[in-house]
PDB file of C-alpha atoms in Angstrom:
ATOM      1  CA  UNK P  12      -4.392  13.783 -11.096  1.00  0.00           C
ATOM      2  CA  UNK P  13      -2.672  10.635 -10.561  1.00  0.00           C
ATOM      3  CA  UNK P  14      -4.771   7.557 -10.335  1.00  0.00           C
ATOM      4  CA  UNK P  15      -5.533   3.748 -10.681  1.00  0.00           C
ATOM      5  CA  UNK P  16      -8.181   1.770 -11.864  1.00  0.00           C
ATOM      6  CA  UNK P  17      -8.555  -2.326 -10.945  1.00  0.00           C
ATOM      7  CA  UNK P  18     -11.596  -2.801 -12.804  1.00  0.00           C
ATOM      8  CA  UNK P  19     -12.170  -6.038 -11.178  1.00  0.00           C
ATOM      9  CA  UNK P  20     -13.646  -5.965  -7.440  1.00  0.00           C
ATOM     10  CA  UNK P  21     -14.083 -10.031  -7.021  1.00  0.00           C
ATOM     11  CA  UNK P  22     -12.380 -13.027  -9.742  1.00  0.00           C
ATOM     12  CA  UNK P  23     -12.946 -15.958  -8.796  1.00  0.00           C
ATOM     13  CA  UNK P  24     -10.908 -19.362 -10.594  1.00  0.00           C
ATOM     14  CA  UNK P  25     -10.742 -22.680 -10.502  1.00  0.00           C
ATOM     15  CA  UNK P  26      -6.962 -23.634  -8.874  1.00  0.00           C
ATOM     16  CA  UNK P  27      -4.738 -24.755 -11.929  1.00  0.00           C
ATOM     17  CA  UNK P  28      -6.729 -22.004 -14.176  1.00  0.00           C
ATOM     18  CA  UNK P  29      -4.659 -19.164 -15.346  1.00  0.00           C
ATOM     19  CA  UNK P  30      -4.910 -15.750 -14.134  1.00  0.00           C
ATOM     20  CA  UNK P  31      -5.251 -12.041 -15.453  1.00  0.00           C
ATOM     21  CA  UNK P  32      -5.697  -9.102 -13.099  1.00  0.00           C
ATOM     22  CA  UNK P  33      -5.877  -5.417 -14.534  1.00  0.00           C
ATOM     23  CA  UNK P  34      -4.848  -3.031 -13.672  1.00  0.00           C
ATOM     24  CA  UNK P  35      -4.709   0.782 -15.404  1.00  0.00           C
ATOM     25  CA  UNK P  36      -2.957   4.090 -14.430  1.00  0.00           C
ATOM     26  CA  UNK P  37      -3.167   7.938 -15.214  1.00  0.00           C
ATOM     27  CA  UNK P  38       0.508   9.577 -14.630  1.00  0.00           C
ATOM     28  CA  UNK P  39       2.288  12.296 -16.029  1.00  0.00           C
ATOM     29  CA  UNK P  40       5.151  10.477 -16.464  1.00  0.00           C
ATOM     30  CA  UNK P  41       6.844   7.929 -16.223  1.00  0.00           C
ATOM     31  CA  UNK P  42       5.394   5.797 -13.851  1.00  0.00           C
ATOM     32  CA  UNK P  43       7.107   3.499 -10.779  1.00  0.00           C
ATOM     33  CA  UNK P  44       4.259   0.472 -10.788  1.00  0.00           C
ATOM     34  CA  UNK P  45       3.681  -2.198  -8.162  1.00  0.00           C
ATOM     35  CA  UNK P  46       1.717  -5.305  -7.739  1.00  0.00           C
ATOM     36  CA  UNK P  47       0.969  -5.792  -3.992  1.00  0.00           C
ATOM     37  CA  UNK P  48      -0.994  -8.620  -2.228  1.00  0.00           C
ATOM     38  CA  UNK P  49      -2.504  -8.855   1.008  1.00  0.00           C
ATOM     39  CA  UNK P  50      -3.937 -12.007   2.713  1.00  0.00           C
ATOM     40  CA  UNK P  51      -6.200 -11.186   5.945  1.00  0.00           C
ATOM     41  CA  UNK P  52      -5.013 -10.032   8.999  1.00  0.00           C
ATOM     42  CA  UNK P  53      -1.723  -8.763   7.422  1.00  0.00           C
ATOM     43  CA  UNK P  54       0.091  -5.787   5.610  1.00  0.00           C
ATOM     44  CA  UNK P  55       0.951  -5.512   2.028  1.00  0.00           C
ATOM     45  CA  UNK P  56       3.670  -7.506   0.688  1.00  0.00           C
ATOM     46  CA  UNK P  57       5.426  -6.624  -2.803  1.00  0.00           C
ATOM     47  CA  UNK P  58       4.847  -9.247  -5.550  1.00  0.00           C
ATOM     48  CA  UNK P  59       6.889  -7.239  -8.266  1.00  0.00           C
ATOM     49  CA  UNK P  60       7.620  -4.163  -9.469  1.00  0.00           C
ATOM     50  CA  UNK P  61       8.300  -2.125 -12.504  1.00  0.00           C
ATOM     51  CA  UNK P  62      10.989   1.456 -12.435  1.00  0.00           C
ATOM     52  CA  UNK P  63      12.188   1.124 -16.087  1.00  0.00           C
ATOM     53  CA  UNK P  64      14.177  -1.439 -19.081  1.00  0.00           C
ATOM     54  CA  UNK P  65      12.060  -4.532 -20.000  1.00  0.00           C
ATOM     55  CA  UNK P  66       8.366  -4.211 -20.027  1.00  0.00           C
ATOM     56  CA  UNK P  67       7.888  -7.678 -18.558  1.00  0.00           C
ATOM     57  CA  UNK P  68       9.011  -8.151 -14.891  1.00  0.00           C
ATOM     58  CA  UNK P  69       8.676 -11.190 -13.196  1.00  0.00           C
ATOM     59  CA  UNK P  70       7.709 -11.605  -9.371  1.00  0.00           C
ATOM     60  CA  UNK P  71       7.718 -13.939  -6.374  1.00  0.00           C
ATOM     61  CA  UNK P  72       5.224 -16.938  -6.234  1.00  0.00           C
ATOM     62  CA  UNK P  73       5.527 -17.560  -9.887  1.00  0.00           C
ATOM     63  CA  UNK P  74       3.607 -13.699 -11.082  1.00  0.00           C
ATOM     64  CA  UNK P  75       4.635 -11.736 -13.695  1.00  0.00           C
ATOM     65  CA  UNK P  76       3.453  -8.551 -15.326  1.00  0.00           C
ATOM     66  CA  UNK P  77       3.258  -6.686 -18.229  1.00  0.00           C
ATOM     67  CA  UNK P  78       3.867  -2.577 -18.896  1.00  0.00           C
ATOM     68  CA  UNK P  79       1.904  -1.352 -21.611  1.00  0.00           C
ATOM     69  CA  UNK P  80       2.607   2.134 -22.019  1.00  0.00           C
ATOM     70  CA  UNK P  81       0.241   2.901 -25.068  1.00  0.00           C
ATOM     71  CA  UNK P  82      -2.433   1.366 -23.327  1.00  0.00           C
ATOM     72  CA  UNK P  83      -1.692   2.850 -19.325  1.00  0.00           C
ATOM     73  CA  UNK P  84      -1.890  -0.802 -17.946  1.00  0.00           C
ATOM     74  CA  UNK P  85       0.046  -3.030 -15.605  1.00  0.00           C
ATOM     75  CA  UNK P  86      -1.578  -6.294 -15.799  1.00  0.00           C
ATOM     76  CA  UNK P  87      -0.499  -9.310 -13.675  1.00  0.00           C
ATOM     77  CA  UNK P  88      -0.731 -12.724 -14.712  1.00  0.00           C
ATOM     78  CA  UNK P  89      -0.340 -16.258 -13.113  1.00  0.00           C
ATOM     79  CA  UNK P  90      -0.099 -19.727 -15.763  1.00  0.00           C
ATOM     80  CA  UNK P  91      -1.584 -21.717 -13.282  1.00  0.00           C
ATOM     81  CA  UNK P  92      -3.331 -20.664  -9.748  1.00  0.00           C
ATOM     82  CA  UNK P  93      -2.645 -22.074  -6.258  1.00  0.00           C
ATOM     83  CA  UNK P  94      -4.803 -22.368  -3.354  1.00  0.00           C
ATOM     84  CA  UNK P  95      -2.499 -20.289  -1.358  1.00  0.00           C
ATOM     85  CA  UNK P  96      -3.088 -17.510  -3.795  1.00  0.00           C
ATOM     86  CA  UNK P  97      -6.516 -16.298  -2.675  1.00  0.00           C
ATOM     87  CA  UNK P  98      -5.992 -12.813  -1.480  1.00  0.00           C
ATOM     88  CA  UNK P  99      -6.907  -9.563  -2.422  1.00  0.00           C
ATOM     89  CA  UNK P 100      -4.222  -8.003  -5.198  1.00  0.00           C
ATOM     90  CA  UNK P 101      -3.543  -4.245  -5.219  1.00  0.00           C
ATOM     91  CA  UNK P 102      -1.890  -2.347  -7.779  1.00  0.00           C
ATOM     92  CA  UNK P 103       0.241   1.055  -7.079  1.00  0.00           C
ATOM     93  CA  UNK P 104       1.584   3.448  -8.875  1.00  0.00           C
ATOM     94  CA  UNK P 105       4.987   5.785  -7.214  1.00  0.00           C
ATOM     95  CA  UNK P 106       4.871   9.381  -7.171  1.00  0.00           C
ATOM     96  CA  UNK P 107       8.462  10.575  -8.472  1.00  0.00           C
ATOM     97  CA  UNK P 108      10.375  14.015  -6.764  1.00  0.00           C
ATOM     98  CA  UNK P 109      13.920  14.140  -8.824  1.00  0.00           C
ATOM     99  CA  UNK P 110      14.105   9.923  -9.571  1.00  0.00           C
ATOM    100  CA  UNK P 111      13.366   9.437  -6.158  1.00  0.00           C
ATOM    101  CA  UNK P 112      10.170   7.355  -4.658  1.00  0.00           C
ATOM    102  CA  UNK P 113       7.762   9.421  -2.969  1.00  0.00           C
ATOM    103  CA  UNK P 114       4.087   8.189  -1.894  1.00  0.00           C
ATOM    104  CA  UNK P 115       2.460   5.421  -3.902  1.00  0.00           C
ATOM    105  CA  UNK P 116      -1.705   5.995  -4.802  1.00  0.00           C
ATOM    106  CA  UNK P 117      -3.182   2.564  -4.635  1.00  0.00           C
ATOM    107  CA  UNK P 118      -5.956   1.187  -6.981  1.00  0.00           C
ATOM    108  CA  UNK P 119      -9.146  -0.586  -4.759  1.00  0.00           C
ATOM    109  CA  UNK P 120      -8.160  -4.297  -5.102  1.00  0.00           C
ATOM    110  CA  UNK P 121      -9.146  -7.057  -6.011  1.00  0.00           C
ATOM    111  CA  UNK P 122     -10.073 -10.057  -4.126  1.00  0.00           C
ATOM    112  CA  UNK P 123      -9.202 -13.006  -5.375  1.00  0.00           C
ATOM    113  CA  UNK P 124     -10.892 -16.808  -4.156  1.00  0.00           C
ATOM    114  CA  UNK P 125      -9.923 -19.996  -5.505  1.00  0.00           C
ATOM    115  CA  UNK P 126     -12.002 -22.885  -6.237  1.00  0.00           C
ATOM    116  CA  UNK P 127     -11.028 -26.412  -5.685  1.00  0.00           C
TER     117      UNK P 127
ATOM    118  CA  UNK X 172      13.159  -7.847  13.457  1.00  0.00           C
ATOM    119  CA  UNK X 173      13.722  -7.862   9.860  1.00  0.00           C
ATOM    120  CA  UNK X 174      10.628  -6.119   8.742  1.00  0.00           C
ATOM    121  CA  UNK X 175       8.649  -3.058   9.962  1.00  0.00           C
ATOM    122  CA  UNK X 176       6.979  -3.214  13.055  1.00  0.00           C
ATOM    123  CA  UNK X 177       3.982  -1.572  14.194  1.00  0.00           C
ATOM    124  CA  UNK X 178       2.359  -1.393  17.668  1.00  0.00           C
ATOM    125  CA  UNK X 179      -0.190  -1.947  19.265  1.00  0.00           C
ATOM    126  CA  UNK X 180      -1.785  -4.223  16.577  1.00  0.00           C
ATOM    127  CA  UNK X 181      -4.648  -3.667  17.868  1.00  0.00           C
ATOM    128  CA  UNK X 182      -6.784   0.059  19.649  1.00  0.00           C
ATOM    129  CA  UNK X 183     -10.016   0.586  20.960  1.00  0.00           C
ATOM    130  CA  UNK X 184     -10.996   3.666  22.156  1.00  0.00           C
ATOM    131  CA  UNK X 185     -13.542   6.000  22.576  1.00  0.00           C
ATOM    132  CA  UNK X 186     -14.784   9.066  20.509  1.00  0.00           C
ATOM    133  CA  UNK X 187     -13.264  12.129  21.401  1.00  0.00           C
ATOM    134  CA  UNK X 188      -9.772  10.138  23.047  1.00  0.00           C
ATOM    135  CA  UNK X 189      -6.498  10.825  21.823  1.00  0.00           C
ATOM    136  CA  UNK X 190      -4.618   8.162  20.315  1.00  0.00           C
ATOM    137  CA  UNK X 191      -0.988   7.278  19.004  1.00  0.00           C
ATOM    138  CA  UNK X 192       0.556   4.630  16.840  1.00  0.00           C
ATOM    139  CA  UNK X 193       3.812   3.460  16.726  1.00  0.00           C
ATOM    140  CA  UNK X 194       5.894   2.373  13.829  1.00  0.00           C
ATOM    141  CA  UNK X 195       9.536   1.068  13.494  1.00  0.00           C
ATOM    142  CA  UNK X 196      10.754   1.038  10.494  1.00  0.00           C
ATOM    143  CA  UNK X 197      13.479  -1.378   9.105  1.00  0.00           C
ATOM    144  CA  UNK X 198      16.972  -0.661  10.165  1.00  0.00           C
ATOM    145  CA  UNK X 199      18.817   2.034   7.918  1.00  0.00           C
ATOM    146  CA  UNK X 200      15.138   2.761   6.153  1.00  0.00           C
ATOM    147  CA  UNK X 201      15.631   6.444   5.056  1.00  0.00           C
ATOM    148  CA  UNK X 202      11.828   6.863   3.820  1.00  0.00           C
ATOM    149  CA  UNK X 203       9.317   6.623   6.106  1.00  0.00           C
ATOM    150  CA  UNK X 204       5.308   6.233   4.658  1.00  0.00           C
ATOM    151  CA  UNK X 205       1.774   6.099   6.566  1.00  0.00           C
ATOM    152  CA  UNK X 206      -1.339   4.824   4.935  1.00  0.00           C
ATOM    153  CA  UNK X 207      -4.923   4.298   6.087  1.00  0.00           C
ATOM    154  CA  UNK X 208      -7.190   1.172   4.899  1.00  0.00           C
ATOM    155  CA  UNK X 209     -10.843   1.632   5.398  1.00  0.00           C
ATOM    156  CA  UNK X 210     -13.651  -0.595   3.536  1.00  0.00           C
ATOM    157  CA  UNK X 211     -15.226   2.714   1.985  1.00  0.00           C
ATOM    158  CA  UNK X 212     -11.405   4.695   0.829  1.00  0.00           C
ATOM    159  CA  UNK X 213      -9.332   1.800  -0.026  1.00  0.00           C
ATOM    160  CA  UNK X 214      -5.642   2.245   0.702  1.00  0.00           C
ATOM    161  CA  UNK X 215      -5.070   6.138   1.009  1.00  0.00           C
ATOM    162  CA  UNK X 216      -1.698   8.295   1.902  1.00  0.00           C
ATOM    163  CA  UNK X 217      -1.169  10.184   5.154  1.00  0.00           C
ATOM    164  CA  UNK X 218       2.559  11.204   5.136  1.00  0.00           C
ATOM    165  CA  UNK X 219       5.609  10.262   4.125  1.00  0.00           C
ATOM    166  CA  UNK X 220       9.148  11.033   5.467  1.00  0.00           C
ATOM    167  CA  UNK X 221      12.095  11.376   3.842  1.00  0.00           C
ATOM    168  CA  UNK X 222      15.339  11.631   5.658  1.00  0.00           C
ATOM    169  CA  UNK X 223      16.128  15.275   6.950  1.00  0.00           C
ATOM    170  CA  UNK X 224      13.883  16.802   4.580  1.00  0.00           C
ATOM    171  CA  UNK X 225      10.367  18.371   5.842  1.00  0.00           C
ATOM    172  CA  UNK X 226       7.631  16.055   5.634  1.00  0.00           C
ATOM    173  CA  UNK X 227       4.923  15.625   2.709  1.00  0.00           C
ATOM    174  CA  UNK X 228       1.891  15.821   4.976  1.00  0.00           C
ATOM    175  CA  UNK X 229      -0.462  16.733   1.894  1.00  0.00           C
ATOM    176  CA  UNK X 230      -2.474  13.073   2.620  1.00  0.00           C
ATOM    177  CA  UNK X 231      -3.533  14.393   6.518  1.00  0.00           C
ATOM    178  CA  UNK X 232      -7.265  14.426   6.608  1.00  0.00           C
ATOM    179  CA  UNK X 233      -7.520  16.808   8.938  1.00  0.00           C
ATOM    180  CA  UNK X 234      -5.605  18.839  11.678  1.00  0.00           C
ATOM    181  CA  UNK X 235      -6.245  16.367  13.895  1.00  0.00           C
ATOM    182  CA  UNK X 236      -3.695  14.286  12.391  1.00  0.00           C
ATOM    183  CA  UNK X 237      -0.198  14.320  13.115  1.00  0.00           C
ATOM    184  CA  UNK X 238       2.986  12.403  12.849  1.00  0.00           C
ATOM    185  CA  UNK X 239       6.683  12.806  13.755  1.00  0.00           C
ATOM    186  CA  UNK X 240      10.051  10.732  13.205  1.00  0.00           C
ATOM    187  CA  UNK X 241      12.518  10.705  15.747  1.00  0.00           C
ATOM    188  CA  UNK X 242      16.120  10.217  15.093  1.00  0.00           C
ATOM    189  CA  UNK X 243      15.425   9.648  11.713  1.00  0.00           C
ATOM    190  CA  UNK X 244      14.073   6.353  12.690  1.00  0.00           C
ATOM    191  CA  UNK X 245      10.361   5.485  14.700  1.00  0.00           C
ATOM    192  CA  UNK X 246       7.502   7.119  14.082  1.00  0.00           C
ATOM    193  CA  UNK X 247       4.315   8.253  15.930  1.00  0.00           C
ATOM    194  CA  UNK X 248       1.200   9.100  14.037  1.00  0.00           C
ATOM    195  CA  UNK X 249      -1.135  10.958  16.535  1.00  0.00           C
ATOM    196  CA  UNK X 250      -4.727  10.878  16.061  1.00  0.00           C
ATOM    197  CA  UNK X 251      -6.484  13.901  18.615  1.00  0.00           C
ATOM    198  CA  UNK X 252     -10.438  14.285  19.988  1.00  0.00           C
ATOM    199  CA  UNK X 253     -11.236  11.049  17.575  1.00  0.00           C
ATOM    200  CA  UNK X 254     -14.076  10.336  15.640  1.00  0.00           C
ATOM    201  CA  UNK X 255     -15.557   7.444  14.335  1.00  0.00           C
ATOM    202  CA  UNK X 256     -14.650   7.818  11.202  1.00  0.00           C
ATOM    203  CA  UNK X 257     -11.480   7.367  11.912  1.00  0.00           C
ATOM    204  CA  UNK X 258     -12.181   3.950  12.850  1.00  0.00           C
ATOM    205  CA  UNK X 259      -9.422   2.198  10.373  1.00  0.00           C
ATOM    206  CA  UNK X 260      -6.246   0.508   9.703  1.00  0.00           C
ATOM    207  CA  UNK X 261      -3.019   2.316   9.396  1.00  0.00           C
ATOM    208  CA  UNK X 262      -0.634   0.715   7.897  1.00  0.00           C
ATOM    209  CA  UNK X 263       3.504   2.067   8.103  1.00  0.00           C
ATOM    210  CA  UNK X 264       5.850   1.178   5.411  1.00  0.00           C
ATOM    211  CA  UNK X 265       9.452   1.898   5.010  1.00  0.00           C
ATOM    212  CA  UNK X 266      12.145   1.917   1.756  1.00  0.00           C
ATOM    213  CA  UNK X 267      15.474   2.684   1.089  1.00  0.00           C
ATOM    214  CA  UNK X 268      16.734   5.428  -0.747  1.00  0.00           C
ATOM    215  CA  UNK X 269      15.772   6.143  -4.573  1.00  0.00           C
ATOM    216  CA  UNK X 270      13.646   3.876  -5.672  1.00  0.00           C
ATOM    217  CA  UNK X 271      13.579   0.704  -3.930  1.00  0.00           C
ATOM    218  CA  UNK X 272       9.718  -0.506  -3.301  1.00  0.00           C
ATOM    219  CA  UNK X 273       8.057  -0.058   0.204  1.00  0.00           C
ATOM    220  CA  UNK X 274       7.930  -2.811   2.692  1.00  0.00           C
ATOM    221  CA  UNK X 275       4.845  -2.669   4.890  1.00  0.00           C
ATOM    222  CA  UNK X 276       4.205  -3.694   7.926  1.00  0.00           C
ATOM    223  CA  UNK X 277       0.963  -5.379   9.660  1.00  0.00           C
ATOM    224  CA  UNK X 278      -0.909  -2.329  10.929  1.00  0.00           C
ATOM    225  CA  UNK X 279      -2.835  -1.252  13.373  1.00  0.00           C
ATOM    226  CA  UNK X 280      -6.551  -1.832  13.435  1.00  0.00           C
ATOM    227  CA  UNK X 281      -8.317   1.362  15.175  1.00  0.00           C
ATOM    228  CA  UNK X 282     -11.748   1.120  16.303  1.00  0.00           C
ATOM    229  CA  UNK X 283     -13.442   3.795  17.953  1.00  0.00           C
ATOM    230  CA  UNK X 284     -16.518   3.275  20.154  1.00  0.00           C
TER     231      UNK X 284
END
């Protein structure tokens, strides 16, 4: 069965610190893979996403993230962390049906906080 | 509006009351998804429409869980005789055909009494 693993439940960093969030998968094929973040209050909104050609995809708010087929992981990664970032950080992978997008099957977050 | 819109943001109700949630998807939006958020099941899938083909209702909980699209366009996800467990967001999100990503909207908390 399809799933998603964010090892990570809490990270906490110090604002200017680089970030790493993982994030692994288990699909049959090949995968459609999202980074989503969600501050309090509000719905999910798409940081950056992966379908298929370069491995590394870059995102809004300065995020980026790496496919790594032989290893099943989709991490996303920040040079230098803002305030503003403190959220929690889900990762997704898309169900295909014939190249199209069906449901995506969501990993359990992780929360970020920043320090000062 | 630009993005998707759900109402009401917000539902309290008792156990055993019907409810339904409203979502409105953005404008030419072919695929239609709902989710539920709870602190115990993270982000799960409900069901997701696609155009004129027959739903994919394979994330329902239970029977008394339904949903329909009108027109191709809104939604209604109907919750009957609820329970507490229920007691959740649910979250809509539409995309465009193929594979463009999902755009969510805010949800709707539930709480039942």
């Amino acid at each position: 069965a399809q799933s998603v693993t964010q090892p990570d439940i809490h990270i906490t960093v110090s604002e200017g610190a680089s970030l790493e969030l993982r994030c692994n998968y288990s699909y049959g094929a090949t995968p459609y893979l999202f980074w989503y973040v969600q501050s309090p209050g509000q719905g999910l909104q798409l940081l950056l996403k992966y379908f298929s050609g370069d491995t590394l995809v870059q995102g809004i708010k300065g995020f980026e993230a790496e496919f790594k087929r032989s290893q099943s992981s989709f991490n996303l990664r920040k040079p230098s962390v803002h305030w503003s970032d403190a959220a929690e950080y889900f990762c997704a992978v898309g169900k295909t049906y014939g190249g199209s997008q069906g449901n995506l099957i969501f990993g359990k977050g992780t929360k970020l906080s920043v320090k000062p | 509006g630009a993005g998707v819109s759900q109402s009401p943001s917000n539902k309290v109700t008792e156990k055993g009351k019907d409810v339904e949630l409203r979502c409105d998807p953005i404008s030419g939006h072919t695929a239609l998804y709902w989710y539920r958020q709870s602190l115990g099941q993270g982000l799960e899938f409900l069901i997701y429409f696609q155009g004129n083909s027959a739903p994919d209702k394979s994330g329902l909980p239970s029977d008394r869980f339904s949903a329909e699209r009108t027109g191709g366009s809104v939604s209604t996800l109907t919750i009957q005789r609820t329970q507490q467990e229920d007691s959740a967001v649910y979250l809509c999100a539409s995309s465009s055909a193929g594979t463009q990503p999902q755009h969510f909207g805010d949800g709707t908390r539930l709480s039942i009494l």
